mmCIF file of C-alpha atoms in Angstrom:
data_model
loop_
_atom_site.group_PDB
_atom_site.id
_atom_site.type_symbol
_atom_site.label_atom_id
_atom_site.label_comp_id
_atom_site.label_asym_id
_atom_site.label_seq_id
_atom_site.Cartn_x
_atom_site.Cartn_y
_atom_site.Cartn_z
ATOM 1 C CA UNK A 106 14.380 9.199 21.869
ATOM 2 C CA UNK A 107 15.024 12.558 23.226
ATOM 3 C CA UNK A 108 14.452 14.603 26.614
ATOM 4 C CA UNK A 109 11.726 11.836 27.073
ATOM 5 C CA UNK A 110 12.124 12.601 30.957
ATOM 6 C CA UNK A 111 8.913 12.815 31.664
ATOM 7 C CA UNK A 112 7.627 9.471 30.259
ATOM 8 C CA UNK A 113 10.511 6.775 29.879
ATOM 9 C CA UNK A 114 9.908 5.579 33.580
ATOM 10 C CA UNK A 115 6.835 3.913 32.381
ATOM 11 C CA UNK A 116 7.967 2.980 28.861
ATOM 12 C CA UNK A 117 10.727 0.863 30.662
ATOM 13 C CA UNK A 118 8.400 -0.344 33.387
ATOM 14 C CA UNK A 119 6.312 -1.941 30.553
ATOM 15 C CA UNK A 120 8.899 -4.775 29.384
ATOM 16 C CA UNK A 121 10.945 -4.674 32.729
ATOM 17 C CA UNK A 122 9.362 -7.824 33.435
ATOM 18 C CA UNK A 123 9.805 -9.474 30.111
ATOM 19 C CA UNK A 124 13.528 -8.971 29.133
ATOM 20 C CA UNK A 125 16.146 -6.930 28.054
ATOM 21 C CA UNK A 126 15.295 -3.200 27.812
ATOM 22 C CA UNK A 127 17.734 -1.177 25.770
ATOM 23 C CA UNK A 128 17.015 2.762 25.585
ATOM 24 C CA UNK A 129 18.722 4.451 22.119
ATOM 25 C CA UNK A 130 18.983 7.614 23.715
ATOM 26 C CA UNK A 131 19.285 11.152 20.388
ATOM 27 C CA UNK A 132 22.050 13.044 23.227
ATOM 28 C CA UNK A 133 19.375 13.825 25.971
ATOM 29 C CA UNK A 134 20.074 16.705 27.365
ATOM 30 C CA UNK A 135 17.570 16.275 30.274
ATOM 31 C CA UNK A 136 17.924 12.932 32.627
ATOM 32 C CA UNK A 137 16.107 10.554 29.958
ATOM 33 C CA UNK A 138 19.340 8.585 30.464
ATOM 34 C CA UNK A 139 19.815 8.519 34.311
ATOM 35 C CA UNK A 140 16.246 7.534 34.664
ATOM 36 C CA UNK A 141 16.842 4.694 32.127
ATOM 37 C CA UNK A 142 19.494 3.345 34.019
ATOM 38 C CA UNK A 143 18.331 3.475 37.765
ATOM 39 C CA UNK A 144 15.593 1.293 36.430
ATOM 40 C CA UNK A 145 17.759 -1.161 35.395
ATOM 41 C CA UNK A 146 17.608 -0.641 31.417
ATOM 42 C CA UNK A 147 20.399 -0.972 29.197
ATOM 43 C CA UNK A 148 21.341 2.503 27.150
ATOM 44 C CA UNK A 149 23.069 2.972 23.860
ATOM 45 C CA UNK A 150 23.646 6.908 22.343
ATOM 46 C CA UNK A 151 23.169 7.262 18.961
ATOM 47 C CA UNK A 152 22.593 10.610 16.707
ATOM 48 C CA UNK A 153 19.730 9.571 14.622
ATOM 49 C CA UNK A 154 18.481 11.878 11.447
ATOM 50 C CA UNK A 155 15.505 12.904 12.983
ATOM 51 C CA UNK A 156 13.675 10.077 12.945
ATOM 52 C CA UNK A 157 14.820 6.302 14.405
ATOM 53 C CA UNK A 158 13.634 4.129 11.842
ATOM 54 C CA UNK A 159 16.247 5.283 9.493
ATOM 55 C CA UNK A 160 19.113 2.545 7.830
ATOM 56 C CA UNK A 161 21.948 3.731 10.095
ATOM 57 C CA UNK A 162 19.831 3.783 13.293
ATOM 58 C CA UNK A 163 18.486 0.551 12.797
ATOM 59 C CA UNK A 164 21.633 -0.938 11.816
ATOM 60 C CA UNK A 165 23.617 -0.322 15.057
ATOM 61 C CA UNK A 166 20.430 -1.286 17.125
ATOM 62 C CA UNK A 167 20.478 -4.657 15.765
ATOM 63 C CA UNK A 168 24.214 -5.066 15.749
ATOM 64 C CA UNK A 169 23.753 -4.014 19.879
ATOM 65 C CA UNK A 170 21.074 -6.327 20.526
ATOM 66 C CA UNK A 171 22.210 -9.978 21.258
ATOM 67 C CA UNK A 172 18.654 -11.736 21.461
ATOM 68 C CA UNK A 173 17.434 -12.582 18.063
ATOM 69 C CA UNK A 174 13.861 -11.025 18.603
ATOM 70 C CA UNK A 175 13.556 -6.970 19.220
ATOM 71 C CA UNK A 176 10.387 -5.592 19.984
ATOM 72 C CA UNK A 177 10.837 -1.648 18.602
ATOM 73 C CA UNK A 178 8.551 0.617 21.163
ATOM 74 C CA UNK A 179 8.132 4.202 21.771
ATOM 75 C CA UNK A 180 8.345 6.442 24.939
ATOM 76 C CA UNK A 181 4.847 7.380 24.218
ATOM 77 C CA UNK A 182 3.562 4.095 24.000
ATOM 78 C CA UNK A 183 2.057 1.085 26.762
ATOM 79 C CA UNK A 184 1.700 -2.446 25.363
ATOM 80 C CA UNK A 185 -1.040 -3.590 27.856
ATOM 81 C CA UNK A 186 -0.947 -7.641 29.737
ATOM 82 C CA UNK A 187 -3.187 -8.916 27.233
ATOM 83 C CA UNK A 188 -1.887 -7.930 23.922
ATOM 84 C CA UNK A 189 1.523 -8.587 25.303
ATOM 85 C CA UNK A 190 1.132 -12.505 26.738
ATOM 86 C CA UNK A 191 -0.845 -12.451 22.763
ATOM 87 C CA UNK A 192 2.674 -11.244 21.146
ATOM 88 C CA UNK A 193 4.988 -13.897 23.421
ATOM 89 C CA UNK A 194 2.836 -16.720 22.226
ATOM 90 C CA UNK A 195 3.011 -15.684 18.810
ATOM 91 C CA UNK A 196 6.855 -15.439 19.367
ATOM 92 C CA UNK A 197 6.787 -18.739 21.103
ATOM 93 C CA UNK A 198 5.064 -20.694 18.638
ATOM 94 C CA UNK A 199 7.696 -21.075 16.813
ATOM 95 C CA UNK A 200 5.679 -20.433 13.293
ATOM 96 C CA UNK A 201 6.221 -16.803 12.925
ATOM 97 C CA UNK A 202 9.598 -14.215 12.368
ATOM 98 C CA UNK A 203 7.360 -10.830 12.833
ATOM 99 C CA UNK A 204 4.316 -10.294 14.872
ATOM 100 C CA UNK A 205 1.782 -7.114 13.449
ATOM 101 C CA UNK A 206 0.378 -4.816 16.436
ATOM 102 C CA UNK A 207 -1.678 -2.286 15.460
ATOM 103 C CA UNK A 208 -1.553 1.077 17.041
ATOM 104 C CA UNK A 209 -4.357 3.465 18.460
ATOM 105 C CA UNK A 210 -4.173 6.761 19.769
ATOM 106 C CA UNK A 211 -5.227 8.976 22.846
ATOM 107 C CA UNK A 212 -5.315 12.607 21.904
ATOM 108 C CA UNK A 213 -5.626 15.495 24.332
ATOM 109 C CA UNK A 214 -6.208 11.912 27.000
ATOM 110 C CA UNK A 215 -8.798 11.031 24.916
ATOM 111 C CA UNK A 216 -9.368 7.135 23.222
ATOM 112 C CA UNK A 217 -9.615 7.705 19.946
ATOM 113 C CA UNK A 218 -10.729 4.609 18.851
ATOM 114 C CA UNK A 219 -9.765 3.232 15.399
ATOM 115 C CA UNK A 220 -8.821 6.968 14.160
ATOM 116 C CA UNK A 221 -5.477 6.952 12.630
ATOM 117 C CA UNK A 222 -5.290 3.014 13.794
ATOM 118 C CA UNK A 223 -2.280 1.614 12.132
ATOM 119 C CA UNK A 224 -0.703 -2.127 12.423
ATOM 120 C CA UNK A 225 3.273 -2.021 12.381
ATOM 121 C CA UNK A 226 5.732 -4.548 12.414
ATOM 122 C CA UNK A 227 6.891 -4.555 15.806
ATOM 123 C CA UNK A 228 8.399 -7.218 17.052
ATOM 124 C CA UNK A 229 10.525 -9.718 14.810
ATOM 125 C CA UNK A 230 13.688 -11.584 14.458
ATOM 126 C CA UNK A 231 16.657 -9.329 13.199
ATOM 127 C CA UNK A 232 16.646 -10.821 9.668
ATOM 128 C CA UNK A 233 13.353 -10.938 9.161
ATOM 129 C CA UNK A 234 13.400 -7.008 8.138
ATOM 130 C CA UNK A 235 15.905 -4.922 5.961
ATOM 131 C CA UNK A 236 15.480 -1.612 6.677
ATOM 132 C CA UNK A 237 18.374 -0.276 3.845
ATOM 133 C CA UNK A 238 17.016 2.845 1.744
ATOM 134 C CA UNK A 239 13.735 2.881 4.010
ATOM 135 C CA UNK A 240 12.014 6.074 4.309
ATOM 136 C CA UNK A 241 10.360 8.069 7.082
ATOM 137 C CA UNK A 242 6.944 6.733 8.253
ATOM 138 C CA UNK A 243 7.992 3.394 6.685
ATOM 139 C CA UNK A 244 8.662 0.213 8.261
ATOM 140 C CA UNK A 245 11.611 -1.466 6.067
ATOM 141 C CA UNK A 246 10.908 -4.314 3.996
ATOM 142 C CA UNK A 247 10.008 -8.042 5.292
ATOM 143 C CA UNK A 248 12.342 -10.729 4.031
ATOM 144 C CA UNK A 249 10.176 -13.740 5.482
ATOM 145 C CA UNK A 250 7.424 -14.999 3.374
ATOM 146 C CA UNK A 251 4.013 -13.973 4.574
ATOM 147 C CA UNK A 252 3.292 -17.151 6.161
ATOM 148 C CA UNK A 253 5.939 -16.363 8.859
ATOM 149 C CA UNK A 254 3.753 -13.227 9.614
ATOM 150 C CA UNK A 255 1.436 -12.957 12.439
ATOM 151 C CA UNK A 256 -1.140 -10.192 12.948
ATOM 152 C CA UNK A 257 -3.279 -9.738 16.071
ATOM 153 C CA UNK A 258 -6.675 -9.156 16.260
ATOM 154 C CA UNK A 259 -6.764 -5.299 16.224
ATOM 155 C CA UNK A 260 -10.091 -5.501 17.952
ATOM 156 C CA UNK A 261 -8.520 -7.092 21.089
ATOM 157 C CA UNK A 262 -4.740 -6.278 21.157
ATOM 158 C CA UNK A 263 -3.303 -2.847 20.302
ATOM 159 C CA UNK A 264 -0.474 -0.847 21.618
ATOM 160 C CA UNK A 265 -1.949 2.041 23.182
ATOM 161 C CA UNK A 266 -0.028 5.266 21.822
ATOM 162 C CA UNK A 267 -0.754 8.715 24.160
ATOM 163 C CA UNK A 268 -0.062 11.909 22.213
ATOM 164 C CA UNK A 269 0.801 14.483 24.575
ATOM 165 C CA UNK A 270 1.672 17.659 22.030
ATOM 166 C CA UNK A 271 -0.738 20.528 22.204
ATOM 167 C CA UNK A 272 -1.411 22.550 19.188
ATOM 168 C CA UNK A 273 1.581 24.736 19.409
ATOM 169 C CA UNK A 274 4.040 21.870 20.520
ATOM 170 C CA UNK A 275 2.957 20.232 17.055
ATOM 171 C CA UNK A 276 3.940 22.372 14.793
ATOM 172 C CA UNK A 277 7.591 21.954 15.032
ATOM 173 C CA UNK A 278 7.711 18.349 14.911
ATOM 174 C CA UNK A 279 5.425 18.420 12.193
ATOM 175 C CA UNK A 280 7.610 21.281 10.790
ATOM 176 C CA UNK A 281 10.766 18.680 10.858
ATOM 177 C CA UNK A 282 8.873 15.379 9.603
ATOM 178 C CA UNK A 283 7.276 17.365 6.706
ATOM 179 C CA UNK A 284 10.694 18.223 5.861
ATOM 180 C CA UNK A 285 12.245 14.804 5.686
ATOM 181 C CA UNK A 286 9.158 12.987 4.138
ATOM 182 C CA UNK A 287 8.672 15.978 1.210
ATOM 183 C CA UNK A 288 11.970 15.175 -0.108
ATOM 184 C CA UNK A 289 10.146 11.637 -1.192
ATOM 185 C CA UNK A 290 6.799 12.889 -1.194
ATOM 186 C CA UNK A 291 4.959 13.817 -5.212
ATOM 187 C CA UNK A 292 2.928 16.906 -5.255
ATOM 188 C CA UNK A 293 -0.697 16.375 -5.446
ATOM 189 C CA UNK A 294 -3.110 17.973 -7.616
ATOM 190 C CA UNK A 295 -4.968 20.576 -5.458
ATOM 191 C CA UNK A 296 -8.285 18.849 -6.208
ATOM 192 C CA UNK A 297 -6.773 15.265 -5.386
ATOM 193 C CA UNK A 298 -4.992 16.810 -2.123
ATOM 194 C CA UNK A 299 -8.833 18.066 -1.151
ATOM 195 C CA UNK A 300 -10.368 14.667 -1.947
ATOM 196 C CA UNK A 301 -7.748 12.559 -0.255
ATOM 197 C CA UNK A 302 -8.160 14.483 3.149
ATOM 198 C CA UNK A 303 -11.916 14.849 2.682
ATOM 199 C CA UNK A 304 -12.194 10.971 2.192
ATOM 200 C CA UNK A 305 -9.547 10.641 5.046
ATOM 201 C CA UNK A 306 -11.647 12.904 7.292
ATOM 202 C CA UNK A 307 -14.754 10.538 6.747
ATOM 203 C CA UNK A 308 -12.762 7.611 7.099
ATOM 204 C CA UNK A 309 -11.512 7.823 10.512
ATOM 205 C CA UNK A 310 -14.009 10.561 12.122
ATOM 206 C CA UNK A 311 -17.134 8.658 11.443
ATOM 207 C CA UNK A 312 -16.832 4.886 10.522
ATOM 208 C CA UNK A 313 -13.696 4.604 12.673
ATOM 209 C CA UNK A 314 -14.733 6.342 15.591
ATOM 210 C CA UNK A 315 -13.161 9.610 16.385
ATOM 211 C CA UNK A 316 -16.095 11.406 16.310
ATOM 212 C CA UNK A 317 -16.676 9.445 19.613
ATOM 213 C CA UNK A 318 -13.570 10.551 20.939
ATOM 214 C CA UNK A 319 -15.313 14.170 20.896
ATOM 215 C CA UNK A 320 -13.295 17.651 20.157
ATOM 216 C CA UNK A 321 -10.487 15.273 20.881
ATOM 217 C CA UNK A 322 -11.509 13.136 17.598
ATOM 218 C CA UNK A 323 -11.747 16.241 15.672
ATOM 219 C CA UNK A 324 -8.722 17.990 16.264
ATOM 220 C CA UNK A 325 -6.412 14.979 15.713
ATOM 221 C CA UNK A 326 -8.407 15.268 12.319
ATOM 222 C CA UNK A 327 -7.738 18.580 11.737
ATOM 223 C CA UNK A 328 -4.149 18.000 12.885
ATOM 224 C CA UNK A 329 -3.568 15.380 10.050
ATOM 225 C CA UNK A 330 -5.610 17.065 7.765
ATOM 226 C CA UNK A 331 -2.889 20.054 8.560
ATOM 227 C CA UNK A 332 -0.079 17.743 7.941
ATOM 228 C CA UNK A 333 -1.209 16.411 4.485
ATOM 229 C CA UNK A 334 -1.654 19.861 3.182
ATOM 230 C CA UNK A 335 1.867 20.852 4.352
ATOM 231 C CA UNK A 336 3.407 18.097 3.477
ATOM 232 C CA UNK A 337 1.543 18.612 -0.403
ATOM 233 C CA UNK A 338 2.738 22.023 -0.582
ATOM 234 C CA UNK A 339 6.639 21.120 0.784
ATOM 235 C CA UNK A 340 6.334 18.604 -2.218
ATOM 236 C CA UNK A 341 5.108 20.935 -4.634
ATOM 237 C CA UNK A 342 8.021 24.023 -3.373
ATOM 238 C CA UNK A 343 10.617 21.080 -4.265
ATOM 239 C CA UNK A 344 9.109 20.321 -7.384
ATOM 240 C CA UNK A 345 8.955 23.899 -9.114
ATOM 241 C CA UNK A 346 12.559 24.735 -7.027
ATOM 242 C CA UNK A 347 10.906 27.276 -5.239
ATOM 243 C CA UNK A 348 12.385 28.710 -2.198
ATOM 244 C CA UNK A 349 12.635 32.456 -0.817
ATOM 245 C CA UNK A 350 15.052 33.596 -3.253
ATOM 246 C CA UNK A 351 13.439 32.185 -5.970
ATOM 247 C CA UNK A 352 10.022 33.691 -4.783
ATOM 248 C CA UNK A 353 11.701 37.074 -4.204
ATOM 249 C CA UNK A 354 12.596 37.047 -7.737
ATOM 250 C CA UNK A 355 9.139 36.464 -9.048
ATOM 251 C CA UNK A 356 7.677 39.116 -6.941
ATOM 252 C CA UNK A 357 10.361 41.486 -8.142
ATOM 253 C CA UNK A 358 9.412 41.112 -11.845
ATOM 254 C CA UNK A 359 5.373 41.930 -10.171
ATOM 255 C CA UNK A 360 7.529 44.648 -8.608
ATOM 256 C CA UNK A 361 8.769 46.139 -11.808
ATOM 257 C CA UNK A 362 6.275 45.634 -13.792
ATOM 258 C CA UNK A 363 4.283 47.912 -11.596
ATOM 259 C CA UNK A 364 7.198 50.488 -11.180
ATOM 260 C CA UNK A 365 7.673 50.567 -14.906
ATOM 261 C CA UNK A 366 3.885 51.561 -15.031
ATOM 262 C CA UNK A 367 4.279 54.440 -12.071
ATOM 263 C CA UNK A 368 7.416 55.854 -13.850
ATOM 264 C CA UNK A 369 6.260 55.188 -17.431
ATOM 265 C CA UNK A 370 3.218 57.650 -16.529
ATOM 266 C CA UNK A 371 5.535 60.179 -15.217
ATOM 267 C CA UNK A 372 7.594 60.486 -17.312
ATOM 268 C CA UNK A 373 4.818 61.105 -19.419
ATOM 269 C CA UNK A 374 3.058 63.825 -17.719
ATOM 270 C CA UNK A 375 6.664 65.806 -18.026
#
């Protein structure tokens, strides 16, 4: 995390009472890190590459923590009493190496419902997940058979994840995470790119619920509606090696084409 001042109080609060909280603190400049540890949380600084899920990251993470079991959590996030006591039993049973949690989102304060829902991976035993060559928005790999894989009900337990970005805030991280994920990313065919966030739009605005969510619902639509395109078009500028040189050049041959014409007809007229 980074500058997360303003919300890793209760982040830490939220597992306080369960265990071992360690912070992995991106350099904070603000006091992220002398909040962390007045509450009593361990801290460990590491540069990540812009996102936390990356080999590196998650390597020295694991190699820090002693327990066998991490739960990986957000500063943005609250696991609530019931979906946590769910997880700990799953853990305690003594059948399972990673529990699934899915995720669902509050945008401008608003429940969202199942808009955007997703179910991660989030707590399991060290081995249990190899995260080498994983990718951004990607959860490593499991190495356990799918028997030692426990989901919760989605309907009853969810980590509840509160977006706090406004409109403008977005666009750089969305700026930074298009960047990253194009570099993986195949461009879509414009038609395909329109159909995918058309059937996305229907998907989680209607049947899962963020049109009850209000103008909330539909601007964290528009917002990942926003992101596929960008993310489309990064895709398709690395594809075709385009970049503001290379553009520059085009428009110069539009440039001369049309200055050949102007002088052409001059030249004439003498």
């Amino acid at each position: 995390m980074f500058n997360e001042e303003k919300r890793i109080e209760r982040a830490v609060r939220n597992f306080l009472p369960y265990g071992q909280v360690l912070v992995v603190d991106n350099y904070s400049s603000d006091r992220t890190v002398e909040i962390a540890k007045a509450l009593g949380a361990d801290v460990l600084q590491h540069k990540n590459p812009g996102w936390v899920e990356d080999e590196n990251t998650t390597s020295v993470v694991k190699e820090y923590v002693k327990t066998p079991w991490i739960y990986w959590g957000f500063s943005d996030e609250i696991v609530d009493a019931p979906t946590m006591e769910a997880m700990f039993e799953a853990i305690e049973s003594g059948t399972c190496s990673i529990v699934n949690i899915a995720r669902k989102n509050y945008y401008y304060g608003k429940f969202t419902h199942d808009a955007y829902q997703n179910i991660q991976s989030r707590a399991f035993i060290k081995e249990a997940i190899d995260f080498r060559e994983n990718k951004i928005h990607h959860f490593g790999k499991h190495t356990v058979p799918a028997s030692e894989v426990t989901t919760l009900n989605p309907k009853k337990y969810y980590i509840h994840h509160f977006i706090s970005n406004t409109a403008k805030s977005y666009l750089s991280s969305i700026d930074r995470y298009t960047d990253i994920e194009s570099r993986h990313t195949k461009p879509q065919h414009p038609l395909k790119m329109i159909l995918s966030i058309t059937k996305s739009f229907i998907l989680h605005y209607f049947i899962r619920g963020g049109i009850r969510a209000g103008r909330a619902g539909f601007y964290l639509e528009i917002q990942m509606a926003f992101y596929h395109a960008l993310l489309t078009m990064k895709a398709f500028e690395i594809s075709s090696n385009l970049n503001s040189d290379a553009i520059e050049n085009i428009n110069n041959k539009s440039r001369d084409k049309i200055l050949f014409g102007i002088e052409k007809k001059m030249e004439y007229k003498k």
